[in-house]
Amino acid sequence: MSKPLRVGLAGLGTVGASVVRLLVENRESLARRGGRAIELVRVASRSFKPDVGIGGASFDTDLNSLDTADVDVVVELIGGEGDARKLVETAIAGGRHVVTANKALLAGCGNELFSAAREADVALGYEASVAGGIPIVNALQKGLAANRLEALAGIVNGTSNYILTAMEEDGQDFGNALAEAQRLGYAEADPTFDVEGIDAAQKLAILAALAFDTGIDAAGVHVEGISNVDVEDIRYARELGFSIKHLGIARRQEDGIEARVHPALVPESELLAKVSGVTNAVMVHGDAVGSTLHTGPGAGGMPTASAVVADLVELARGTLPVPAAAHAQLPSLGLAGVVCPHYLKIPAIDQPGVFAEVADILSRHRISIEAVIQRPQAIRSGEEPWVPIIILTNEVAENEVEVAVAELGKLAGVSGSIARIRVVDLSAMMLGP
Amino acid sequence: MSKPLRVGLAGLGTVGASVVRLLVENRESLARRGGRAIELVRVASRSFKPDVGIGGASFDTDLNSLDTADVDVVVELIGGEGDARKLVETAIAGGRHVVTANKALLAGCGNELFSAAREADVALGYEASVAGGIPIVNALQKGLAANRLEALAGIVNGTSNYILTAMEEDGQDFGNALAEAQRLGYAEADPTFDVEGIDAAQKLAILAALAFDTGIDAAGVHVEGISNVDVEDIRYARELGFSIKHLGIARRQEDGIEARVHPALVPESELLAKVSGVTNAVMVHGDAVGSTLHTGPGAGGMPTASAVVADLVELARGTLPVPAAAHAQLPSLGLAGVVCPHYLKIPAIDQPGVFAEVADILSRHRISIEAVIQRPQAIRSGEEPWVPIIILTNEVAENEVEVAVAELGKLAGVSGSIARIRVVDLSAMMLGP
């Protein structure tokens, strides 16, 4: 057996502690699979050494302590961008391999880091940066390597999916579902990053770059979160045969890559519509294989550690890739060119003629109507009587529907803002543009 | 770029023709991902050359034509065991790598072939042998390599799942659903291999060996097919909150590997219960990651070719593994030690006291009852009035329930055979024995 792979670990939070545990508990099988021992030699963490056994590894509060000849690979688990970037750049410059779980880092400067790693001829593993324990990077890089990948769609933010599931299954409103997620540790005190879609957009950018062999462009992703989804929308969607999910979608188009993150009505017949709670799921469409779906825990200490250590095993074996240059720099199209059905909730004042006006505007924009729900509402005294008109449209281009919705909003018979949620027909979408 | 990987392909059926197509159509991206060109140099097929373009490759009806110095890897797609075994053994003896889609071959003599490949230091790729296009071998070997795998459960025979789906969704009986599957090309003229579970058992044996790092033991798998599942069972199961699926299950036990293939009641809340049609799905439980689910097309020319060519890309890259010696030879336990709830359908003559006798027998075997369905039946004239009693039991050991069912069958008030289908509680099962 060759000499051990010597690991320097930065960060001893939940994931870091889980990596340490896994390296100890599965030491024997990891050595067998990696062809040599994987040995934790140094741990660095800026806080004082927490109550985590680190075996014979040395500990230091200085991250620079990993910049040393007895470390073959630096595992970056400190998160954030500034210090993490410096740590990774230093490791690469020192000729050390890197394994990271840091999506924000890769979304921010992944292209630069990949390029530096390529020049230094070191591997850069990032399985843990997307979809936690699901080996999706591995599937895209290896298992599906025979395919020209056409599209991917996924639930990549467990917090948002947990909240939407609670809203759908328990009828909770967004605020309560969020509070529950926070209580259970599934959402941060400041949940912006998750519920506004930023986290999902970063992950989508990483997956898209990998799937379409292009650069990472997180800024080019169209981003909407779930904070405007009303529990009433979820009920109406269900009545129409859909579940509302927060999706990240990336698709090859003729002139670039469509990339978008937003709430979406997904047909209940799709497996993706059934993925509940903090579980993540990524659906991939390739020209040969067709569609595959990969689901599992999207976060958490041990699932993320599973991905980090999988990269270490590959590295020990000598099969973790040095990043190749992106084949092409495909422009990010965001939402441009997206054509899909829409769910509209129009708060109409209950007076004659409003529906006719709504229908007229849609018709003038050549938006045809697939389904309508309008019911008598109980009227509370002192309030103006109004009814939500729910419309499911046929396929319509983004700019068309936007203009139509703006016109609808100006109608005297419409009071309040119009909800608009895109419908995603995965089977049609996966067949390519 | 290094010299090309030279491929010799045996077999030009649906999968073979798809491999040829993929190697041509995605030639450029394959070369990029593999780090060198993947070049089809020779094709052998015992039938005359079919109407498939094979580019510049030479064609021969003699399989021995691939046993030559200008072939680096033999792709075995002829199926069956005799000739395929000889072809693979010859390739290995000649120092050539092998990629195969042949589950029957691996189930029959995979241990010997792995051992020969190890001694000759050649790689043996078999991603295509299980679950078609789903990169599950890759996930088990690499993506989940950090884990001690505890259990796996899957729908690995698309024909059976197609038939069960047609029975559940359209209310067809087994015979009609099978005939439809045959008409659509999802089932063979002689469907035994698929509907009696033999195909699933072979695949399960291959997956179990990989997951638990032991030898392949297809003979040790307990096998039941779906031909005895009645459409009525599916309706009752649904009423009780379950879907009936044909599952392959392998699980680490203290004294060996539990391995079984049989119809099973799966709770409707499980994603696996929603996998419909010819789609395959494999759920894996590891100590670190928890449960992941991998779904996709389980058969078909292009999906299977996707898996074959993925192995070729890995081989080109130098990362397709030479088979390692199994870590341990764990005994196959089949059904031994399985304890689970059961669905029982007891055809009872409609006379007083029968239910009491049934309940008494179950009680004497300490089998407690979780749910019962018994309804008045429409009685056709001339027939003895009888009613099916449906019982969902709590957990019971295999031998206990078997004895109890035999006793039930002897009751004067029971006429005809008793249906017994195991209930699989995936969440509990995945938590380990």
Short mmCIF file of C-alpha atoms in Angstrom, two decimals, chain B residues 28-433:
data_model
loop_
_atom_site.label_atom_id
_atom_site.label_comp_id
_atom_site.label_asym_id
_atom_site.label_seq_id
_atom_site.Cartn_x
_atom_site.Cartn_y
_atom_site.Cartn_z
CA GLU B 28 -15.88 15.20 -29.44
CA SER B 29 -17.23 15.54 -25.91
CA LEU B 30 -16.24 11.94 -25.11
CA ALA B 31 -12.67 12.63 -26.16
CA ARG B 32 -12.65 15.77 -24.04
CA ARG B 33 -14.00 13.98 -20.98
CA GLY B 34 -11.88 10.88 -21.45
CA GLY B 35 -8.72 12.88 -22.13
CA ARG B 36 -8.26 11.01 -25.44
CA ALA B 37 -10.28 9.77 -28.38
CA ILE B 38 -12.49 6.72 -27.96
CA GLU B 39 -12.28 4.95 -31.28
CA LEU B 40 -14.41 2.05 -32.47
CA VAL B 41 -11.95 -0.13 -34.37
CA ARG B 42 -13.67 -3.49 -34.65
CA VAL B 43 -17.21 -4.81 -34.53
CA ALA B 44 -18.11 -8.47 -34.31
CA SER B 45 -21.56 -9.94 -34.55
CA ARG B 46 -22.55 -13.47 -35.42
CA SER B 47 -25.41 -12.35 -37.58
CA PHE B 48 -24.55 -10.66 -40.82
CA LYS B 49 -23.72 -7.04 -40.54
CA PRO B 50 -26.96 -5.21 -39.90
CA ASP B 51 -27.93 -1.88 -41.28
CA VAL B 52 -25.95 0.14 -38.78
CA GLY B 53 -23.21 2.52 -39.82
CA ILE B 54 -20.00 1.57 -38.00
CA GLY B 55 -17.78 4.23 -39.51
CA GLY B 56 -14.24 3.12 -40.22
CA ALA B 57 -14.44 0.06 -37.97
CA SER B 58 -13.89 -3.36 -39.47
CA PHE B 59 -16.66 -5.96 -39.23
CA ASP B 60 -16.46 -9.70 -38.71
CA THR B 61 -18.97 -12.43 -37.89
CA ASP B 62 -16.28 -14.20 -35.84
CA LEU B 63 -16.14 -13.04 -32.20
CA ASN B 64 -12.49 -14.11 -32.12
CA SER B 65 -11.72 -11.22 -34.45
CA LEU B 66 -11.69 -8.98 -31.33
CA ASP B 67 -8.82 -11.01 -29.85
CA THR B 68 -6.19 -8.87 -31.46
CA ALA B 69 -3.50 -6.40 -30.54
CA ASP B 70 -5.27 -3.36 -31.94
CA VAL B 71 -8.13 -3.65 -29.41
CA ASP B 72 -7.66 -2.14 -25.93
CA VAL B 73 -11.11 -2.90 -24.60
CA VAL B 74 -13.74 -5.47 -25.52
CA VAL B 75 -17.33 -4.36 -25.10
CA GLU B 76 -19.47 -7.47 -24.58
CA LEU B 77 -23.07 -6.94 -25.69
CA ILE B 78 -23.95 -10.37 -27.04
CA GLY B 79 -25.77 -11.46 -23.88
CA GLY B 80 -26.27 -14.97 -22.61
CA GLU B 81 -23.63 -16.92 -20.76
CA GLY B 82 -21.68 -19.42 -22.86
CA ASP B 83 -20.20 -17.41 -25.71
CA ALA B 84 -20.14 -14.23 -23.67
CA ARG B 85 -18.08 -15.93 -20.98
CA LYS B 86 -15.62 -17.25 -23.51
CA LEU B 87 -15.34 -13.83 -25.14
CA VAL B 88 -14.72 -12.06 -21.84
CA GLU B 89 -12.26 -14.66 -20.60
CA THR B 90 -10.33 -14.48 -23.86
CA ALA B 91 -10.23 -10.68 -23.68
CA ILE B 92 -8.96 -10.74 -20.10
CA ALA B 93 -6.38 -13.42 -20.88
CA GLY B 94 -5.21 -11.22 -23.74
CA GLY B 95 -4.69 -8.30 -21.33
CA ARG B 96 -7.64 -6.39 -22.66
CA HIS B 97 -10.10 -4.43 -20.55
CA VAL B 98 -13.74 -5.45 -20.62
CA VAL B 99 -17.00 -3.53 -20.44
CA THR B 100 -20.19 -5.57 -20.24
CA ALA B 101 -23.93 -5.04 -19.90
CA ASN B 102 -24.48 -8.73 -19.15
CA LYS B 103 -26.10 -9.24 -15.73
CA ALA B 104 -26.70 -12.96 -16.31
CA LEU B 105 -23.00 -13.45 -17.00
CA LEU B 106 -21.95 -11.58 -13.85
CA ALA B 107 -24.59 -13.30 -11.74
CA GLY B 108 -23.39 -16.64 -13.07
CA CYS B 109 -19.60 -16.29 -13.00
CA GLY B 110 -18.83 -12.69 -12.03
CA ASN B 111 -16.61 -13.73 -9.12
CA GLU B 112 -14.40 -15.79 -11.45
CA LEU B 113 -14.28 -13.01 -14.04
CA PHE B 114 -13.45 -10.34 -11.44
CA SER B 115 -10.71 -12.57 -10.12
CA ALA B 116 -9.28 -13.18 -13.61
CA ALA B 117 -9.40 -9.44 -14.37
CA ARG B 118 -7.61 -8.67 -11.10
CA GLU B 119 -4.87 -11.14 -11.90
CA ALA B 120 -4.47 -9.78 -15.43
CA ASP B 121 -4.61 -6.22 -14.06
CA VAL B 122 -7.35 -5.17 -16.43
CA ALA B 123 -10.49 -3.18 -15.65
CA LEU B 124 -13.96 -4.68 -15.83
CA GLY B 125 -16.79 -2.17 -16.23
CA TYR B 126 -20.36 -3.25 -15.61
CA GLU B 127 -22.36 -0.06 -15.03
CA ALA B 128 -24.75 -1.17 -17.79
CA SER B 129 -25.52 -4.52 -16.18
CA VAL B 130 -27.82 -3.05 -13.53
CA ALA B 131 -30.61 -0.49 -13.76
CA GLY B 132 -29.82 0.62 -17.33
CA GLY B 133 -28.92 4.28 -17.52
CA ILE B 134 -28.94 5.02 -13.80
CA PRO B 135 -25.30 5.44 -12.77
CA ILE B 136 -25.79 3.32 -9.65
CA VAL B 137 -22.59 1.26 -9.89
CA ASN B 138 -20.68 4.52 -10.07
CA ALA B 139 -22.62 5.93 -7.10
CA LEU B 140 -21.89 2.85 -4.99
CA GLN B 141 -18.24 2.63 -6.02
CA LYS B 142 -17.41 6.32 -5.86
CA GLY B 143 -20.07 8.84 -4.86
CA LEU B 144 -21.03 6.97 -1.70
CA ALA B 145 -17.57 5.51 -1.02
CA ALA B 146 -17.29 7.27 2.32
CA ASN B 147 -20.14 5.24 3.75
CA ARG B 148 -20.56 1.90 5.34
CA LEU B 149 -23.59 0.86 3.31
CA GLU B 150 -26.30 -0.77 5.40
CA ALA B 151 -29.14 -1.55 3.01
CA LEU B 152 -30.46 -1.11 -0.47
CA ALA B 153 -33.89 -1.57 -1.95
CA GLY B 154 -34.92 -1.09 -5.50
CA ILE B 155 -37.21 -1.53 -8.41
CA VAL B 156 -34.76 -3.12 -10.84
CA ASN B 157 -37.03 -4.87 -13.30
CA GLY B 158 -38.86 -2.44 -15.56
CA THR B 159 -41.16 -5.09 -17.03
CA SER B 160 -42.58 -6.03 -13.63
CA ASN B 161 -42.97 -2.41 -12.63
CA TYR B 162 -44.72 -1.63 -15.90
CA ILE B 163 -47.18 -4.47 -15.31
CA LEU B 164 -47.85 -3.54 -11.68
CA THR B 165 -48.36 0.11 -12.67
CA ALA B 166 -50.83 -0.87 -15.40
CA MET B 167 -52.69 -3.06 -12.88
CA GLU B 168 -52.79 -0.24 -10.32
CA GLU B 169 -53.58 2.68 -12.60
CA ASP B 170 -55.86 1.05 -15.16
CA GLY B 171 -57.27 -1.79 -13.07
CA GLN B 172 -56.06 -4.37 -15.59
CA ASP B 173 -55.49 -7.93 -14.46
CA PHE B 174 -52.04 -9.50 -14.65
CA GLY B 175 -52.66 -11.27 -17.97
CA ASN B 176 -53.86 -8.18 -19.79
CA ALA B 177 -51.12 -6.00 -18.36
CA LEU B 178 -48.52 -8.54 -19.43
CA ALA B 179 -50.00 -8.77 -22.92
CA GLU B 180 -49.85 -5.00 -23.20
CA ALA B 181 -46.23 -4.98 -22.02
CA GLN B 182 -45.43 -7.58 -24.68
CA ARG B 183 -47.17 -5.53 -27.36
CA LEU B 184 -45.13 -2.48 -26.39
CA GLY B 185 -41.87 -4.43 -26.39
CA TYR B 186 -41.41 -4.14 -22.60
CA ALA B 187 -41.79 -7.88 -22.09
CA GLU B 188 -40.39 -10.87 -23.97
CA ALA B 189 -42.57 -13.50 -25.64
CA ASP B 190 -41.47 -15.76 -22.79
CA PRO B 191 -41.70 -13.36 -19.87
CA THR B 192 -40.54 -15.81 -17.16
CA PHE B 193 -37.15 -14.22 -16.65
CA ASP B 194 -38.74 -10.86 -15.82
CA VAL B 195 -42.07 -11.63 -14.16
CA GLU B 196 -40.73 -14.45 -12.00
CA GLY B 197 -38.05 -12.21 -10.53
CA ILE B 198 -34.98 -13.95 -11.94
CA ASP B 199 -33.69 -10.84 -13.69
CA ALA B 200 -34.23 -8.77 -10.55
CA ALA B 201 -32.41 -11.35 -8.41
CA GLN B 202 -29.38 -11.27 -10.71
CA LYS B 203 -29.23 -7.49 -10.52
CA LEU B 204 -29.74 -7.49 -6.77
CA ALA B 205 -26.89 -9.96 -6.34
CA ILE B 206 -24.57 -7.67 -8.33
CA LEU B 207 -25.62 -4.57 -6.37
CA ALA B 208 -25.33 -6.34 -3.02
CA ALA B 209 -21.83 -7.59 -3.78
CA LEU B 210 -20.78 -4.05 -4.64
CA ALA B 211 -22.52 -2.39 -1.70
CA PHE B 212 -21.30 -4.82 0.94
CA ASP B 213 -17.93 -5.63 -0.61
CA THR B 214 -18.59 -9.36 -0.80
CA GLY B 215 -18.91 -12.00 -3.51
CA ILE B 216 -21.80 -12.23 -5.96
CA ASP B 217 -24.26 -14.90 -4.85
CA ALA B 218 -27.34 -14.88 -7.06
CA ALA B 219 -28.34 -18.35 -5.88
CA GLY B 220 -28.57 -17.03 -2.33
CA VAL B 221 -31.27 -14.51 -3.17
CA HIS B 222 -34.83 -15.44 -2.19
CA VAL B 223 -36.90 -14.96 -5.34
CA GLU B 224 -40.62 -14.42 -5.92
CA GLY B 225 -42.11 -12.81 -9.02
CA ILE B 226 -45.31 -10.91 -9.57
CA SER B 227 -47.38 -13.50 -11.42
CA ASN B 228 -49.44 -14.26 -8.32
CA VAL B 229 -50.30 -10.65 -7.56
CA ASP B 230 -54.00 -10.10 -8.12
CA VAL B 231 -55.45 -6.77 -9.15
CA GLU B 232 -57.69 -7.10 -6.10
CA ASP B 233 -54.61 -7.18 -3.87
CA ILE B 234 -53.48 -3.94 -5.44
CA ARG B 235 -56.86 -2.34 -4.73
CA TYR B 236 -56.90 -3.47 -1.12
CA ALA B 237 -53.30 -2.38 -0.62
CA ARG B 238 -54.20 1.04 -1.92
CA GLU B 239 -57.11 1.24 0.47
CA LEU B 240 -54.67 0.52 3.29
CA GLY B 241 -52.28 3.27 2.09
CA PHE B 242 -49.80 1.16 0.16
CA SER B 243 -48.66 0.56 -3.38
CA ILE B 244 -47.53 -2.92 -4.45
CA LYS B 245 -44.06 -2.88 -5.98
CA HIS B 246 -41.69 -5.63 -7.00
CA LEU B 247 -38.64 -4.96 -4.85
CA GLY B 248 -35.14 -6.26 -4.55
CA ILE B 249 -33.85 -5.79 -1.02
CA ALA B 250 -30.39 -6.43 0.37
CA ARG B 251 -29.42 -5.64 3.90
CA ARG B 252 -26.46 -6.14 6.13
CA GLN B 253 -27.27 -8.39 9.06
CA GLU B 254 -25.03 -9.50 11.87
CA ASP B 255 -24.34 -12.88 10.33
CA GLY B 256 -24.53 -12.17 6.61
CA ILE B 257 -26.51 -10.46 3.90
CA GLU B 258 -30.30 -10.61 3.73
CA ALA B 259 -31.21 -10.72 0.04
CA ARG B 260 -34.70 -11.04 -1.33
CA VAL B 261 -36.82 -10.23 -4.34
CA HIS B 262 -40.61 -10.25 -4.00
CA PRO B 263 -43.75 -8.17 -4.38
CA ALA B 264 -44.10 -5.80 -1.43
CA LEU B 265 -46.54 -3.32 0.01
CA VAL B 266 -44.70 0.01 0.11
CA PRO B 267 -46.22 2.96 2.02
CA GLU B 268 -47.63 5.48 -0.45
CA SER B 269 -45.68 8.26 1.28
CA GLU B 270 -42.41 6.77 -0.02
CA LEU B 271 -40.96 8.11 -3.27
CA LEU B 272 -40.27 4.51 -4.27
CA ALA B 273 -44.03 3.85 -4.24
CA LYS B 274 -44.47 6.56 -6.89
CA VAL B 275 -41.96 5.14 -9.35
CA SER B 276 -44.13 4.06 -12.24
CA GLY B 277 -43.86 2.30 -15.58
CA VAL B 278 -40.55 0.92 -16.84
CA THR B 279 -38.56 3.31 -14.65
CA ASN B 280 -36.06 1.74 -12.26
CA ALA B 281 -35.13 3.09 -8.85
CA VAL B 282 -32.52 2.16 -6.31
CA MET B 283 -32.57 3.41 -2.73
CA VAL B 284 -29.34 3.12 -0.78
CA HIS B 285 -28.76 3.64 2.92
CA GLY B 286 -25.31 4.52 4.20
CA ASP B 287 -24.16 5.29 7.72
CA ALA B 288 -23.11 8.85 6.87
CA VAL B 289 -25.37 9.98 4.05
CA GLY B 290 -28.60 8.36 5.21
CA SER B 291 -30.87 7.42 2.31
CA THR B 292 -30.42 8.43 -1.31
CA LEU B 293 -32.66 7.41 -4.18
CA HIS B 294 -31.52 7.07 -7.78
CA THR B 295 -34.11 6.72 -10.53
CA GLY B 296 -34.12 6.60 -14.30
CA PRO B 297 -34.73 4.39 -17.31
CA GLY B 298 -33.87 0.79 -16.47
CA ALA B 299 -33.56 -0.53 -19.99
CA GLY B 300 -33.56 0.46 -23.63
CA GLY B 301 -30.84 0.91 -26.21
CA MET B 302 -29.69 4.45 -25.56
CA PRO B 303 -29.96 4.44 -21.74
CA THR B 304 -27.95 1.22 -21.55
CA ALA B 305 -25.46 2.60 -24.08
CA SER B 306 -25.11 5.66 -21.82
CA ALA B 307 -23.84 3.33 -19.08
CA VAL B 308 -21.56 1.35 -21.41
CA VAL B 309 -19.96 4.50 -22.78
CA ALA B 310 -19.60 6.03 -19.30
CA ASP B 311 -17.39 3.04 -18.49
CA LEU B 312 -15.41 3.65 -21.68
CA VAL B 313 -14.86 7.29 -20.70
CA GLU B 314 -13.64 6.22 -17.26
CA LEU B 315 -11.36 3.70 -18.94
CA ALA B 316 -9.98 6.32 -21.33
CA ARG B 317 -9.28 8.50 -18.32
CA GLY B 318 -7.61 5.61 -16.52
CA THR B 319 -10.12 5.63 -13.69
CA LEU B 320 -12.17 2.49 -14.35
CA PRO B 321 -11.21 0.18 -11.50
CA VAL B 322 -9.49 -3.15 -11.80
CA PRO B 323 -11.73 -5.34 -9.60
CA ALA B 324 -10.44 -5.55 -6.04
CA ALA B 325 -10.72 -8.76 -4.08
CA ALA B 326 -13.97 -8.87 -2.11
CA HIS B 327 -13.27 -7.78 1.45
CA ALA B 328 -15.18 -10.69 2.93
CA GLN B 329 -17.32 -13.59 1.80
CA LEU B 330 -20.48 -12.81 3.69
CA PRO B 331 -23.06 -15.60 3.69
CA SER B 332 -26.32 -14.97 1.87
CA LEU B 333 -29.21 -15.22 4.25
CA GLY B 334 -32.03 -14.96 1.71
CA LEU B 335 -35.15 -14.42 3.79
CA ALA B 336 -33.75 -15.82 7.03
CA GLY B 337 -34.26 -13.42 9.89
CA VAL B 338 -36.74 -11.22 8.04
CA VAL B 339 -39.39 -9.82 10.33
CA CYS B 340 -42.04 -7.60 8.78
CA PRO B 341 -45.76 -6.90 8.65
CA HIS B 342 -47.79 -8.96 6.19
CA TYR B 343 -50.81 -8.45 4.00
CA LEU B 344 -53.03 -11.54 4.01
CA LYS B 345 -56.03 -12.18 1.79
CA ILE B 346 -58.02 -15.08 3.18
CA PRO B 347 -60.89 -16.41 1.03
CA ALA B 348 -63.46 -17.21 3.73
CA ILE B 349 -66.79 -18.92 3.33
CA ASP B 350 -69.43 -16.51 4.50
CA GLN B 351 -70.64 -18.33 7.59
CA PRO B 352 -70.61 -17.44 11.28
CA GLY B 353 -67.46 -18.03 13.27
CA VAL B 354 -64.88 -18.04 10.46
CA PHE B 355 -63.41 -14.70 11.41
CA ALA B 356 -63.17 -15.81 15.03
CA GLU B 357 -61.24 -18.91 13.97
CA VAL B 358 -58.90 -16.83 11.84
CA ALA B 359 -58.31 -14.38 14.66
CA ASP B 360 -57.69 -17.24 17.06
CA ILE B 361 -55.00 -18.83 14.89
CA LEU B 362 -53.24 -15.50 14.42
CA SER B 363 -53.45 -14.82 18.12
CA ARG B 364 -51.99 -18.21 19.01
CA HIS B 365 -49.01 -17.38 16.80
CA ARG B 366 -48.76 -14.00 18.50
CA ILE B 367 -49.51 -12.24 15.22
CA SER B 368 -51.33 -9.04 16.03
CA ILE B 369 -53.68 -7.36 13.63
CA GLU B 370 -53.06 -3.83 12.43
CA ALA B 371 -56.04 -3.51 10.08
CA VAL B 372 -58.89 -5.60 8.67
CA ILE B 373 -61.09 -5.16 5.61
CA GLN B 374 -64.13 -7.36 5.20
CA ARG B 375 -67.16 -6.37 3.18
CA PRO B 376 -70.40 -7.94 2.15
CA GLN B 377 -69.94 -9.48 -1.30
CA ALA B 378 -72.45 -9.72 -4.06
CA ILE B 379 -73.32 -13.41 -4.26
CA ARG B 380 -73.73 -14.97 -7.66
CA SER B 381 -76.38 -17.67 -7.81
CA GLY B 382 -75.11 -21.22 -7.62
CA GLU B 383 -71.89 -20.16 -5.93
CA GLU B 384 -71.04 -20.72 -2.35
CA PRO B 385 -71.07 -17.31 -0.67
CA TRP B 386 -67.56 -16.30 0.29
CA VAL B 387 -65.79 -13.11 1.30
CA PRO B 388 -62.15 -12.19 1.21
CA ILE B 389 -60.86 -11.23 4.63
CA ILE B 390 -57.98 -8.80 4.27
CA ILE B 391 -55.63 -8.57 7.22
CA LEU B 392 -52.66 -6.33 7.73
CA THR B 393 -50.55 -7.83 10.51
CA ASN B 394 -47.95 -6.23 12.69
CA GLU B 395 -44.35 -7.39 12.43
CA VAL B 396 -43.97 -11.13 12.34
CA ALA B 397 -41.10 -13.48 11.59
CA GLU B 398 -41.14 -15.37 8.31
CA ASN B 399 -41.41 -18.84 9.81
CA GLU B 400 -44.19 -17.80 12.21
CA VAL B 401 -46.37 -16.35 9.49
CA GLU B 402 -45.73 -19.34 7.26
CA VAL B 403 -46.95 -21.78 9.89
CA ALA B 404 -49.96 -19.60 10.68
CA VAL B 405 -50.94 -19.33 7.01
CA ALA B 406 -50.69 -23.13 6.64
CA GLU B 407 -53.06 -23.54 9.60
CA LEU B 408 -55.44 -20.94 8.22
CA GLY B 409 -55.51 -22.84 4.94
CA LYS B 410 -56.77 -25.94 6.74
CA LEU B 411 -59.80 -24.24 8.24
CA ALA B 412 -63.08 -25.61 6.93
CA GLY B 413 -64.27 -22.04 6.53
CA VAL B 414 -61.40 -21.11 4.22
CA SER B 415 -61.71 -22.07 0.59
CA GLY B 416 -58.87 -21.55 -1.83
CA SER B 417 -55.35 -20.29 -1.37
CA ILE B 418 -54.32 -17.47 0.92
CA ALA B 419 -52.40 -14.57 -0.57
CA ARG B 420 -49.52 -13.30 1.51
CA ILE B 421 -47.47 -10.24 0.57
CA ARG B 422 -44.76 -8.71 2.72
CA VAL B 423 -44.91 -5.09 3.80
CA VAL B 424 -41.67 -3.17 3.48
CA ASP B 425 -41.24 -0.21 5.80
CA LEU B 426 -38.34 1.43 4.02
CA SER B 427 -37.71 4.14 6.59
CA ALA B 428 -37.49 1.62 9.42
CA MET B 429 -35.51 -0.82 7.29
CA MET B 430 -33.02 1.79 6.21
CA LEU B 431 -32.25 2.53 9.83
CA GLY B 432 -30.52 -0.83 9.99
CA PRO B 433 -31.33 -4.19 11.54
#
